[in-house]
PDB file of C-alpha atoms in Angstrom:
ATOM      1  CA  PRO A   1       0.000   0.000   0.000  1.00 59.00           C
ATOM      2  CA  GLY A   2       1.166   3.476  -0.797  1.00 75.00           C
ATOM      3  CA  VAL A   3       3.733   2.359  -3.384  1.00 80.00           C
ATOM      4  CA  GLU A   4       3.477   3.751  -6.879  1.00 82.00           C
ATOM      5  CA  PHE A   5       5.733   2.511  -9.663  1.00 86.00           C
ATOM      6  CA  ASN A   6       6.661   4.748 -12.589  1.00 88.00           C
ATOM      7  CA  GLY A   7       8.721   3.749 -15.575  1.00 89.00           C
ATOM      8  CA  VAL A   8      10.099   4.841 -18.889  1.00 89.00           C
ATOM      9  CA  ASP A   9      11.280   2.771 -21.831  1.00 86.00           C
ATOM     10  CA  VAL A  10      12.416   3.635 -25.321  1.00 83.00           C
ATOM     11  CA  ARG A  11      10.495   0.757 -26.926  1.00 85.00           C
ATOM     12  CA  GLN A  12       6.714   0.992 -27.212  1.00 91.00           C
ATOM     13  CA  SER A  13       6.412  -2.799 -27.028  1.00 92.00           C
ATOM     14  CA  SER A  14       8.113  -2.749 -23.609  1.00 90.00           C
ATOM     15  CA  VAL A  15       5.772  -0.008 -22.408  1.00 91.00           C
ATOM     16  CA  GLU A  16       2.764  -2.050 -23.544  1.00 93.00           C
ATOM     17  CA  LEU A  17       4.092  -5.201 -21.864  1.00 93.00           C
ATOM     18  CA  ALA A  18       4.615  -3.318 -18.592  1.00 91.00           C
ATOM     19  CA  ARG A  19       1.059  -1.989 -18.771  1.00 91.00           C
ATOM     20  CA  GLU A  20      -0.279  -5.498 -19.458  1.00 92.00           C
ATOM     21  CA  ARG A  21       1.486  -6.608 -16.279  1.00 91.00           C
ATOM     22  CA  GLY A  22      -0.245  -3.931 -14.225  1.00 87.00           C
ATOM     23  CA  TYR A  23       2.192  -1.010 -14.284  1.00 86.00           C
ATOM     24  CA  THR A  24      -0.036   1.938 -15.097  1.00 83.00           C
ATOM     25  CA  HIS A  25       2.487   4.796 -14.902  1.00 89.00           C
ATOM     26  CA  VAL A  26       4.823   3.747 -17.703  1.00 90.00           C
ATOM     27  CA  ILE A  27       5.675   6.079 -20.556  1.00 89.00           C
ATOM     28  CA  ARG A  28       7.670   5.880 -23.736  1.00 89.00           C
ATOM     29  CA  GLY A  29      10.698   8.114 -23.735  1.00 85.00           C
ATOM     30  CA  ASN A  30      14.352   8.382 -24.579  1.00 81.00           C
ATOM     31  CA  LEU A  31      16.554   8.246 -21.506  1.00 80.00           C
ATOM     32  CA  ALA A  32      19.205  10.220 -23.357  1.00 77.00           C
ATOM     33  CA  ASP A  33      16.847  13.197 -22.968  1.00 80.00           C
ATOM     34  CA  THR A  34      15.558  14.865 -19.821  1.00 85.00           C
ATOM     35  CA  LEU A  35      13.108  12.973 -17.649  1.00 86.00           C
ATOM     36  CA  SER A  36       9.527  14.246 -17.741  1.00 86.00           C
ATOM     37  CA  TRP A  37       8.985  14.163 -13.975  1.00 91.00           C
ATOM     38  CA  LYS A  38       9.179  17.151 -11.647  1.00 93.00           C
ATOM     39  CA  THR A  39      12.168  17.860  -9.429  1.00 94.00           C
ATOM     40  CA  ALA A  40      12.279  15.858  -6.161  1.00 94.00           C
ATOM     41  CA  THR A  41       9.483  13.462  -7.159  1.00 92.00           C
ATOM     42  CA  PHE A  42      10.843  10.043  -6.160  1.00 94.00           C
ATOM     43  CA  ASP A  43      12.121   8.324  -3.035  1.00 95.00           C
ATOM     44  CA  ILE A  44      13.869   5.591  -5.060  1.00 95.00           C
ATOM     45  CA  VAL A  45      15.076   5.396  -8.659  1.00 95.00           C
ATOM     46  CA  VAL A  46      16.167   2.063 -10.118  1.00 94.00           C
ATOM     47  CA  CYS A  47      18.332   2.180 -13.216  1.00 93.00           C
ATOM     48  CA  SER A  48      19.142  -1.449 -14.011  1.00 90.00           C
ATOM     49  CA  HIS A  49      21.196  -2.131 -17.120  1.00 89.00           C
ATOM     50  CA  VAL A  50      20.431   1.224 -18.697  1.00 90.00           C
ATOM     51  CA  LEU A  51      23.507   3.464 -18.305  1.00 93.00           C
ATOM     52  CA  GLU A  52      25.687   1.294 -20.563  1.00 90.00           C
ATOM     53  CA  HIS A  53      23.264   2.022 -23.425  1.00 86.00           C
ATOM     54  CA  LEU A  54      23.741   5.802 -23.192  1.00 87.00           C
ATOM     55  CA  GLN A  55      26.488   7.822 -24.847  1.00 85.00           C
ATOM     56  CA  ASP A  56      26.338  10.321 -21.991  1.00 91.00           C
ATOM     57  CA  PRO A  57      25.395   8.426 -18.829  1.00 94.00           C
ATOM     58  CA  GLY A  58      26.409  11.477 -16.765  1.00 95.00           C
ATOM     59  CA  LYS A  59      23.402  13.330 -18.138  1.00 94.00           C
ATOM     60  CA  MET A  60      21.095  10.546 -16.938  1.00 94.00           C
ATOM     61  CA  VAL A  61      22.737  10.476 -13.499  1.00 95.00           C
ATOM     62  CA  ALA A  62      22.198  14.249 -13.238  1.00 95.00           C
ATOM     63  CA  GLU A  63      18.529  13.774 -14.203  1.00 94.00           C
ATOM     64  CA  VAL A  64      18.140  11.045 -11.593  1.00 95.00           C
ATOM     65  CA  SER A  65      19.623  13.380  -9.005  1.00 96.00           C
ATOM     66  CA  ARG A  66      17.110  16.031 -10.062  1.00 95.00           C
ATOM     67  CA  VAL A  67      14.041  13.788  -9.765  1.00 95.00           C
ATOM     68  CA  LEU A  68      15.174  12.141  -6.506  1.00 96.00           C
ATOM     69  CA  LYS A  69      14.073  13.613  -3.222  1.00 96.00           C
ATOM     70  CA  PRO A  70      16.860  14.626  -0.811  1.00 96.00           C
ATOM     71  CA  GLY A  71      18.048  11.457   0.912  1.00 96.00           C
ATOM     72  CA  GLY A  72      16.540   9.301  -1.866  1.00 96.00           C
ATOM     73  CA  LEU A  73      18.082   6.061  -3.069  1.00 97.00           C
ATOM     74  CA  PHE A  74      19.572   5.475  -6.507  1.00 97.00           C
ATOM     75  CA  ILE A  75      19.965   1.783  -7.329  1.00 97.00           C
ATOM     76  CA  VAL A  76      22.209   1.202 -10.335  1.00 96.00           C
ATOM     77  CA  GLY A  77      23.071  -2.021 -12.129  1.00 94.00           C
ATOM     78  CA  VAL A  78      25.601  -2.164 -14.978  1.00 94.00           C
ATOM     79  CA  PRO A  79      27.937  -4.678 -16.564  1.00 88.00           C
ATOM     80  CA  ILE A  80      31.551  -4.020 -15.614  1.00 85.00           C
ATOM     81  CA  CYS A  81      34.937  -5.036 -16.922  1.00 75.00           C
ATOM     82  CA  ILE A  82      38.588  -4.564 -16.062  1.00 70.00           C
ATOM     83  CA  TRP A  83      40.376  -1.417 -17.262  1.00 66.00           C
ATOM     84  CA  LEU A  84      42.198  -3.170 -20.122  1.00 69.00           C
ATOM     85  CA  THR A  85      38.967  -4.585 -21.551  1.00 69.00           C
ATOM     86  CA  ARG A  86      37.335  -1.179 -21.235  1.00 65.00           C
ATOM     87  CA  PHE A  87      40.247   0.483 -23.022  1.00 67.00           C
ATOM     88  CA  LEU A  88      40.092  -2.030 -25.882  1.00 69.00           C
ATOM     89  CA  ARG A  89      36.298  -1.734 -26.222  1.00 69.00           C
ATOM     90  CA  VAL A  90      36.352   2.076 -26.170  1.00 67.00           C
ATOM     91  CA  ARG A  91      39.510   2.875 -28.171  1.00 67.00           C
ATOM     92  CA  LEU A  92      40.574  -0.056 -30.339  1.00 70.00           C
ATOM     93  CA  LEU A  93      37.475  -2.022 -31.306  1.00 70.00           C
ATOM     94  CA  PRO A  94      35.646   0.913 -32.993  1.00 68.00           C
ATOM     95  CA  LEU A  95      38.719   1.450 -35.210  1.00 72.00           C
ATOM     96  CA  LEU A  96      38.832  -2.197 -36.256  1.00 76.00           C
ATOM     97  CA  ALA A  97      35.087  -2.802 -36.558  1.00 76.00           C
ATOM     98  CA  PRO A  98      33.009   0.203 -37.672  1.00 72.00           C
ATOM     99  CA  GLN A  99      29.804  -1.520 -36.498  1.00 72.00           C
ATOM    100  CA  LYS A 100      31.180  -1.178 -32.933  1.00 68.00           C
ATOM    101  CA  ARG A 101      31.340   2.640 -33.062  1.00 68.00           C
ATOM    102  CA  PRO A 102      29.277   4.228 -30.261  1.00 65.00           C
ATOM    103  CA  ASP A 103      26.904   6.017 -32.630  1.00 66.00           C
ATOM    104  CA  VAL A 104      26.116   2.784 -34.504  1.00 59.00           C
ATOM    105  CA  LEU A 105      25.657   0.836 -31.270  1.00 58.00           C
ATOM    106  CA  ALA A 106      23.434   3.564 -29.803  1.00 58.00           C
ATOM    107  CA  ALA A 107      21.132   3.404 -32.823  1.00 56.00           C
ATOM    108  CA  ARG A 108      20.638  -0.320 -32.092  1.00 58.00           C
ATOM    109  CA  PHE A 109      20.307   0.198 -28.300  1.00 61.00           C
ATOM    110  CA  GLY A 110      23.612  -1.607 -27.813  1.00 68.00           C
ATOM    111  CA  HIS A 111      26.251  -1.074 -25.149  1.00 74.00           C
ATOM    112  CA  VAL A 112      28.065   2.175 -25.866  1.00 78.00           C
ATOM    113  CA  THR A 113      29.562   2.946 -22.458  1.00 84.00           C
ATOM    114  CA  PHE A 114      31.785   0.465 -20.660  1.00 83.00           C
ATOM    115  CA  PHE A 115      32.315   0.665 -16.926  1.00 89.00           C
ATOM    116  CA  THR A 116      34.939  -0.416 -14.494  1.00 88.00           C
ATOM    117  CA  LEU A 117      33.961  -0.258 -10.842  1.00 90.00           C
ATOM    118  CA  PRO A 118      36.103   2.886 -10.322  1.00 91.00           C
ATOM    119  CA  SER A 119      34.580   4.610 -13.384  1.00 92.00           C
ATOM    120  CA  LEU A 120      31.066   3.847 -12.123  1.00 95.00           C
ATOM    121  CA  LYS A 121      31.922   5.217  -8.689  1.00 95.00           C
ATOM    122  CA  ALA A 122      33.344   8.341 -10.340  1.00 96.00           C
ATOM    123  CA  LEU A 123      30.072   8.775 -12.244  1.00 96.00           C
ATOM    124  CA  LEU A 124      28.200   8.583  -8.927  1.00 97.00           C
ATOM    125  CA  LYS A 125      30.544  11.063  -7.194  1.00 96.00           C
ATOM    126  CA  ASP A 126      27.677  13.279  -6.014  1.00 94.00           C
ATOM    127  CA  PHE A 127      25.992  10.362  -4.208  1.00 97.00           C
ATOM    128  CA  GLU A 128      26.951   8.553  -1.040  1.00 96.00           C
ATOM    129  CA  ILE A 129      27.594   4.934  -1.987  1.00 96.00           C
ATOM    130  CA  GLU A 130      26.051   2.641   0.611  1.00 96.00           C
ATOM    131  CA  ASP A 131      26.522  -0.795  -0.940  1.00 93.00           C
ATOM    132  CA  VAL A 132      28.326  -2.411  -3.873  1.00 92.00           C
ATOM    133  CA  ARG A 133      27.647  -5.981  -4.878  1.00 88.00           C
ATOM    134  CA  GLY A 134      28.944  -7.797  -7.872  1.00 86.00           C
ATOM    135  CA  PHE A 135      27.223 -10.705  -9.524  1.00 80.00           C
ATOM    136  CA  ARG A 136      28.230 -13.378 -12.003  1.00 74.00           C
ATOM    137  CA  PHE A 137      31.836 -14.398 -12.016  1.00 70.00           C
ATOM    138  CA  LEU A 138      30.766 -16.926 -14.642  1.00 64.00           C
ATOM    139  CA  SER A 139      27.609 -16.377 -16.614  1.00 61.00           C
ATOM    140  CA  ALA A 140      26.537 -19.381 -18.619  1.00 58.00           C
ATOM    141  CA  GLY A 141      22.767 -19.003 -18.501  1.00 56.00           C
ATOM    142  CA  ARG A 142      22.096 -19.376 -22.203  1.00 60.00           C
ATOM    143  CA  TYR A 143      24.190 -22.484 -22.790  1.00 63.00           C
ATOM    144  CA  LEU A 144      24.529 -24.035 -19.350  1.00 64.00           C
ATOM    145  CA  PRO A 145      21.632 -23.096 -17.071  1.00 69.00           C
ATOM    146  CA  LEU A 146      23.698 -23.010 -13.877  1.00 73.00           C
ATOM    147  CA  GLU A 147      21.895 -19.874 -12.741  1.00 71.00           C
ATOM    148  CA  ASN A 148      18.744 -21.948 -12.244  1.00 75.00           C
ATOM    149  CA  TRP A 149      20.457 -23.729  -9.358  1.00 81.00           C
ATOM    150  CA  LEU A 150      20.159 -22.108  -5.919  1.00 86.00           C
ATOM    151  CA  TRP A 151      23.673 -23.198  -4.881  1.00 85.00           C
ATOM    152  CA  TYR A 152      25.141 -21.498  -7.961  1.00 82.00           C
ATOM    153  CA  TYR A 153      23.167 -18.311  -7.327  1.00 81.00           C
ATOM    154  CA  ARG A 154      24.396 -18.255  -3.723  1.00 86.00           C
ATOM    155  CA  LEU A 155      27.987 -18.854  -4.826  1.00 86.00           C
ATOM    156  CA  ASN A 156      27.744 -15.941  -7.295  1.00 82.00           C
ATOM    157  CA  ALA A 157      26.177 -13.685  -4.671  1.00 83.00           C
ATOM    158  CA  ALA A 158      28.871 -14.527  -2.088  1.00 87.00           C
ATOM    159  CA  TRP A 159      31.656 -13.965  -4.629  1.00 85.00           C
ATOM    160  CA  GLY A 160      30.067 -10.657  -5.648  1.00 85.00           C
ATOM    161  CA  ARG A 161      30.030  -9.391  -2.058  1.00 86.00           C
ATOM    162  CA  LEU A 162      33.681 -10.357  -1.550  1.00 87.00           C
ATOM    163  CA  CYS A 163      35.138  -9.365  -4.932  1.00 84.00           C
ATOM    164  CA  PRO A 164      32.760  -7.073  -6.853  1.00 85.00           C
ATOM    165  CA  ARG A 165      35.515  -5.975  -9.276  1.00 81.00           C
ATOM    166  CA  LEU A 166      35.936  -9.559 -10.432  1.00 80.00           C
ATOM    167  CA  THR A 167      32.370 -10.059 -11.595  1.00 78.00           C
ATOM    168  CA  SER A 168      30.631  -9.286 -14.861  1.00 80.00           C
ATOM    169  CA  GLU A 169      28.018  -6.963 -13.397  1.00 86.00           C
ATOM    170  CA  VAL A 170      27.636  -4.809 -10.328  1.00 90.00           C
ATOM    171  CA  ASN A 171      24.757  -3.294  -8.387  1.00 91.00           C
ATOM    172  CA  VAL A 172      25.291  -0.101  -6.407  1.00 95.00           C
ATOM    173  CA  VAL A 173      22.989   1.482  -3.845  1.00 96.00           C
ATOM    174  CA  ALA A 174      23.711   5.208  -3.572  1.00 97.00           C
ATOM    175  CA  ARG A 175      21.991   7.902  -1.565  1.00 97.00           C
ATOM    176  CA  LYS A 176      21.403  11.466  -2.643  1.00 96.00           C
ATOM    177  CA  GLY A 177      22.610  13.928  -0.030  1.00 91.00           C
ATOM    178  CA  SER A 178      19.937  15.655   1.994  1.00 81.00           C
ATOM    179  CA  GLY A 179      21.180  19.078   0.919  1.00 65.00           C
ATOM    180  CA  LYS A 180      21.108  18.448  -2.857  1.00 49.00           C
TER     181      LYS A 180
END
């Protein structure tokens, strides 16, 4: 009781699916633009596997900060990699494979921004980071459904708490300062 979910998605089919599942406050929009909600509207904003699809994730983080109430929570999930992989994906791969250029990937809603844990923390510099948890040191869900096994999920979760930099994705809980 008293909880209202709002959402935005770039694909109309995703908006329709969310509405079919009972989410009434879902709109179609481009997260690369400004958010349509008023300043200090939300207590919690969840941005799960979105920032890596934006050419300027800093703009989205600033918009989240705007729509969050002071003291509100920002829950972020992104894939991460080590610095060398990030360097190769950002600098070398677009030169060798034109289809991997950020503008081409963005047009297909692909990953255009690649994060390391330090680069994600730098992006969230205006928030107080309360928790960081990695997940998936080995992801084989499509070919080997290990993730359907509770023991494997627990092993991944434990590894992610201990060594978040050595996982393939990370979830961060950050709090907006009360004076912002």
